[in-house]
GROMACS .gro file of C-alpha atoms in nm:
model
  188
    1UNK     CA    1   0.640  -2.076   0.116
    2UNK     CA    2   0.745  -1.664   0.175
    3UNK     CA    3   0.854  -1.845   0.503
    4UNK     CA    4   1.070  -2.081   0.453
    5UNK     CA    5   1.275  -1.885   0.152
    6UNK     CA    6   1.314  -1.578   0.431
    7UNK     CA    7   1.571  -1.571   0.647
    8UNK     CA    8   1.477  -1.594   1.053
    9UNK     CA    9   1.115  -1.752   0.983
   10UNK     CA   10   1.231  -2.125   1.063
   11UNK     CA   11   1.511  -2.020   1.305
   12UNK     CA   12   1.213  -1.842   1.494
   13UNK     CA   13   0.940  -2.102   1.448
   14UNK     CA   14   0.710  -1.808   1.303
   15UNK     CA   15   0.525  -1.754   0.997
   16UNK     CA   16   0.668  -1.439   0.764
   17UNK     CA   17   0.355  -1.261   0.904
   18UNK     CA   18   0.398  -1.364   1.267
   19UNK     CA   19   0.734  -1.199   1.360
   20UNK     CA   20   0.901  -1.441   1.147
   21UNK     CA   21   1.192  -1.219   0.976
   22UNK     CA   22   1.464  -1.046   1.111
   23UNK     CA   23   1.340  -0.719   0.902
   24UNK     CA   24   1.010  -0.713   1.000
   25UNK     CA   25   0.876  -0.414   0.785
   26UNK     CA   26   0.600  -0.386   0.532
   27UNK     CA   27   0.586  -0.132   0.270
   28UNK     CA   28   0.359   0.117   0.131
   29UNK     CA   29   0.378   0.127  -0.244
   30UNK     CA   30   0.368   0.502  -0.385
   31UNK     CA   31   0.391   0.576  -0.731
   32UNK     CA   32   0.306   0.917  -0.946
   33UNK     CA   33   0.644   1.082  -0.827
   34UNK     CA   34   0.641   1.310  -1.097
   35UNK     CA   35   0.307   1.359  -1.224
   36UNK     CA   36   0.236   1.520  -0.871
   37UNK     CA   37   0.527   1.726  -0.840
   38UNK     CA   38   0.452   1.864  -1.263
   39UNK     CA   39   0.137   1.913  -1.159
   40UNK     CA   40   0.263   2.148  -0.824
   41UNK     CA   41   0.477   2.266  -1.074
   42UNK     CA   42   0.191   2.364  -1.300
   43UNK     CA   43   0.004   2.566  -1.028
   44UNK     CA   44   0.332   2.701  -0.908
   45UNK     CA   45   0.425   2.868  -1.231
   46UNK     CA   46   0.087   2.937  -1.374
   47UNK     CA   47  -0.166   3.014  -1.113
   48UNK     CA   48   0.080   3.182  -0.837
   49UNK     CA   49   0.388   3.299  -0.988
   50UNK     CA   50   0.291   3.472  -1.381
   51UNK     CA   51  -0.086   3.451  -1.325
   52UNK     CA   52  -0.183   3.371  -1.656
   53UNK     CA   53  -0.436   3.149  -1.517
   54UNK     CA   54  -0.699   3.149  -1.233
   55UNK     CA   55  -0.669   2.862  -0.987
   56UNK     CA   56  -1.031   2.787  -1.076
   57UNK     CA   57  -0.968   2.781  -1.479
   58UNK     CA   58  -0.675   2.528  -1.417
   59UNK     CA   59  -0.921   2.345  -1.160
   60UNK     CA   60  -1.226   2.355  -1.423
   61UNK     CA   61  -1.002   2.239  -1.720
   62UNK     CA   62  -0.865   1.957  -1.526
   63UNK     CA   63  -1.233   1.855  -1.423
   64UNK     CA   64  -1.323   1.848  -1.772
   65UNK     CA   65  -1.047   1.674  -1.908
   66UNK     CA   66  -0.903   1.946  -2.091
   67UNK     CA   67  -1.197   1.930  -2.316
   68UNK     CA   68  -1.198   2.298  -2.488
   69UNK     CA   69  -0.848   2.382  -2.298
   70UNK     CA   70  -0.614   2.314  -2.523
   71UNK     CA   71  -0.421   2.576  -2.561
   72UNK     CA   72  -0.402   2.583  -2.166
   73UNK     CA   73  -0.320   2.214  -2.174
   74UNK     CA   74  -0.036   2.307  -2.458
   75UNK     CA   75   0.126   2.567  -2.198
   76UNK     CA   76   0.152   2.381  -1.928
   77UNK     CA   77   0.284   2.085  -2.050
   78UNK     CA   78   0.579   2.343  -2.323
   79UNK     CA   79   0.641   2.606  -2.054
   80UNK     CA   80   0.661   2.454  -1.697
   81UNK     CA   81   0.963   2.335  -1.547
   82UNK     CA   82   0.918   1.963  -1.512
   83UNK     CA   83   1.081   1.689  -1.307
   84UNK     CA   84   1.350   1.479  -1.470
   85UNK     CA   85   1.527   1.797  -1.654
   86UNK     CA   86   1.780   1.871  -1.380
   87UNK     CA   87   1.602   2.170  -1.285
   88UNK     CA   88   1.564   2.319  -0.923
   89UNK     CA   89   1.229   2.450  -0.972
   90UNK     CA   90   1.105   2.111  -1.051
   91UNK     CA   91   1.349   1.935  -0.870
   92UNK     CA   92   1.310   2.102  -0.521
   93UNK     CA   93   0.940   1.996  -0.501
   94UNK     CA   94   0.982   1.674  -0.618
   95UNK     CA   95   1.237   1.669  -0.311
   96UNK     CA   96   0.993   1.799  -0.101
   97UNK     CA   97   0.696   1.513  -0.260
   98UNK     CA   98   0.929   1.294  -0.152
   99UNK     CA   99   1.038   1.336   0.213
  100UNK     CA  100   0.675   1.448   0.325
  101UNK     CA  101   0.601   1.061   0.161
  102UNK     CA  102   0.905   0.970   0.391
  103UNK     CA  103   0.779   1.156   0.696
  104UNK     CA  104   0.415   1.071   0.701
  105UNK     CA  105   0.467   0.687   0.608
  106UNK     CA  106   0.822   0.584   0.781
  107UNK     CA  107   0.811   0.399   1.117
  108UNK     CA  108   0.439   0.386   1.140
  109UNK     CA  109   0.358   0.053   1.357
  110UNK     CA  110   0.166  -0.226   1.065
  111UNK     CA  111   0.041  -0.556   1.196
  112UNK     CA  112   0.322  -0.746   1.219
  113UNK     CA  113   0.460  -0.759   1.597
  114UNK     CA  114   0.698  -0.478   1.639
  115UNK     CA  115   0.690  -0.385   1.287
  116UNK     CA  116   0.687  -0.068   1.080
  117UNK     CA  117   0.604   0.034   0.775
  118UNK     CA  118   0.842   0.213   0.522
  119UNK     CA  119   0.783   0.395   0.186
  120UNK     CA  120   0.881   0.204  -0.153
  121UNK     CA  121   0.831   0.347  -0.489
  122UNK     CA  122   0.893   0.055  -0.673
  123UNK     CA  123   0.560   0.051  -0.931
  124UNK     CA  124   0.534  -0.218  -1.228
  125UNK     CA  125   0.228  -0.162  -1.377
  126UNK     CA  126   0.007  -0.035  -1.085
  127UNK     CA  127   0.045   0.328  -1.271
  128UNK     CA  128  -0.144   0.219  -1.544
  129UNK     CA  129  -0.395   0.133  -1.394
  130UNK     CA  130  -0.411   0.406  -1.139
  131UNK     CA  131  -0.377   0.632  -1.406
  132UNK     CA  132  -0.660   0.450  -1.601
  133UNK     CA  133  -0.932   0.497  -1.332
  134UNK     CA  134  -0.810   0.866  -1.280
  135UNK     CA  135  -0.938   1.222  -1.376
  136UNK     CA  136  -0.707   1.433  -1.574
  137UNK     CA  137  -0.430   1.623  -1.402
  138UNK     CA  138  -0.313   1.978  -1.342
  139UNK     CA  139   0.017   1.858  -1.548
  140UNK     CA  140  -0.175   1.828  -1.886
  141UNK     CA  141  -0.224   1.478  -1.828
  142UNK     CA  142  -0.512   1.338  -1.968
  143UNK     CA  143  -0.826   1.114  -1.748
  144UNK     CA  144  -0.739   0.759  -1.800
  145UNK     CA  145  -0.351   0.780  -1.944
  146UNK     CA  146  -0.077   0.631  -1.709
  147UNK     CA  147   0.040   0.833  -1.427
  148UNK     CA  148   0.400   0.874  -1.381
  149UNK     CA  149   0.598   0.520  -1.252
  150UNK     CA  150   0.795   0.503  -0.945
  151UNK     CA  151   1.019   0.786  -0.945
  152UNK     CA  152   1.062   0.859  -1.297
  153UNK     CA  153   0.927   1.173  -1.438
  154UNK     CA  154   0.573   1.206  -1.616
  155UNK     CA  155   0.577   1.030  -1.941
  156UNK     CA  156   0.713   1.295  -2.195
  157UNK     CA  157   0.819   1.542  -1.918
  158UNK     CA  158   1.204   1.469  -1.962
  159UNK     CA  159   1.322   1.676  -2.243
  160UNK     CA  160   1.686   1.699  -2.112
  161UNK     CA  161   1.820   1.370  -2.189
  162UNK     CA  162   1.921   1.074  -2.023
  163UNK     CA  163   2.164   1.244  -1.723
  164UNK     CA  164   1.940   1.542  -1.667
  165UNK     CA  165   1.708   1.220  -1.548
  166UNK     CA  166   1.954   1.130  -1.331
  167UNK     CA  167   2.079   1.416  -1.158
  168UNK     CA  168   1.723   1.483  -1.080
  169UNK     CA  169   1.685   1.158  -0.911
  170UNK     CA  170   2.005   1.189  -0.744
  171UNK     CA  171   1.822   1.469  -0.554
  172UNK     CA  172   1.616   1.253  -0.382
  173UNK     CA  173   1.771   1.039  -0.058
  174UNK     CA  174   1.682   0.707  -0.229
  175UNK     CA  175   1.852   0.597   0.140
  176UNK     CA  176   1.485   0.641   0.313
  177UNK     CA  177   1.326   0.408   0.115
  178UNK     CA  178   1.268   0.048   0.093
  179UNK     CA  179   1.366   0.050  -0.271
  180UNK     CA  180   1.315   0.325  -0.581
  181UNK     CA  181   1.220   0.229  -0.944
  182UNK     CA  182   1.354   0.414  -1.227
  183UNK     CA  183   1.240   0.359  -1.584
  184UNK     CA  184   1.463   0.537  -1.859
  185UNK     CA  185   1.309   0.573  -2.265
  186UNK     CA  186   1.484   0.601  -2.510
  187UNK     CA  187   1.459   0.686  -2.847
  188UNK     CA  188   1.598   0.456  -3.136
   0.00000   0.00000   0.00000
């Protein structure tokens, strides 16, 4: 069915996963956009920068889920620069996330003959789930809560509003990708 609603497939005589389409790329799905870059964030700030905690404290508290860490937890997640608040300290590795993604994924060959494959960040649900059958994370995440969709920032990371989302996003060349998923909350 894929290859008769796709452009090419008939004209060609092949299936969609023969050479069929003119486009003949296939995408990697990558989601957690921001929960990785607040957790380099994390480690950035705390660990390397102030020093108010050992890499292996932050490293032991996320293996143990936070479990007698709170206060730890608490600081991270009140006094790190996270993505989604139009902030360069955030913003630049989330930037940075992104076009390694780009680099490592973009133009490698996949099955199909002559094609490539090509980052999306277009996550549904897949998040939840990931984040379900994950460990906790150096963000103040907790093992088994969603990880951060698409490209949108970790779930109660914004705290800037609306645009502050946006200009952070705007960061990113959405251009190298097959497609980019945003998912705005807001509050009644």
């Amino acid at each position: 069915f894929l290859s008769v609603v796709i452009e090419d497939c008939i004209a060609k005589g092949k299936d969609y996963y023969d050479g069929g389409p003119r486009y003949n790329t296939s995408y990697i799905q990558c989601c957690g956009l921001g929960t990785v870059t607040d957790s380099f964030a994390a480690f950035k700030k705390h660990v390397f920068e102030e020093k108010s905690c050992t890499m292996d404290r932050l490293l032991n508290a996320v293996s143990g889920n936070f479990t007698g860490e709170e206060v730890l937890r608490q600081t991270i997640m009140n006094r790190t620069p996270f993505f989604g608040n139009d902030d360069d300290y955030a913003d630049d590795i989330a930037v940075q996330v992104y076009n390694d993604l780009v680099g490592i994924i973009d133009g490698q060959p996949n099955i199909k003959p002559g094609g490539k494959y090509h980052l999306n960040m277009l996550s549904t649900t897949c998040h939840v789930y990931f984040g379900k059958v994950m460990g906790a994370t150096p963000n103040g995440r907790l093992a088994g809560k969603s990880i951060s969709d698409g490209t949108s920032p970790s779930h109660r990371g914004d705290t800037h509003g609306p645009s502050a989302v946006i200009k952070s996003l705007a960061k990113l060349d959405h251009v190298k990708s097959g497609g980019t998923l945003l998912n705005q909350r807001f509050l009644p």
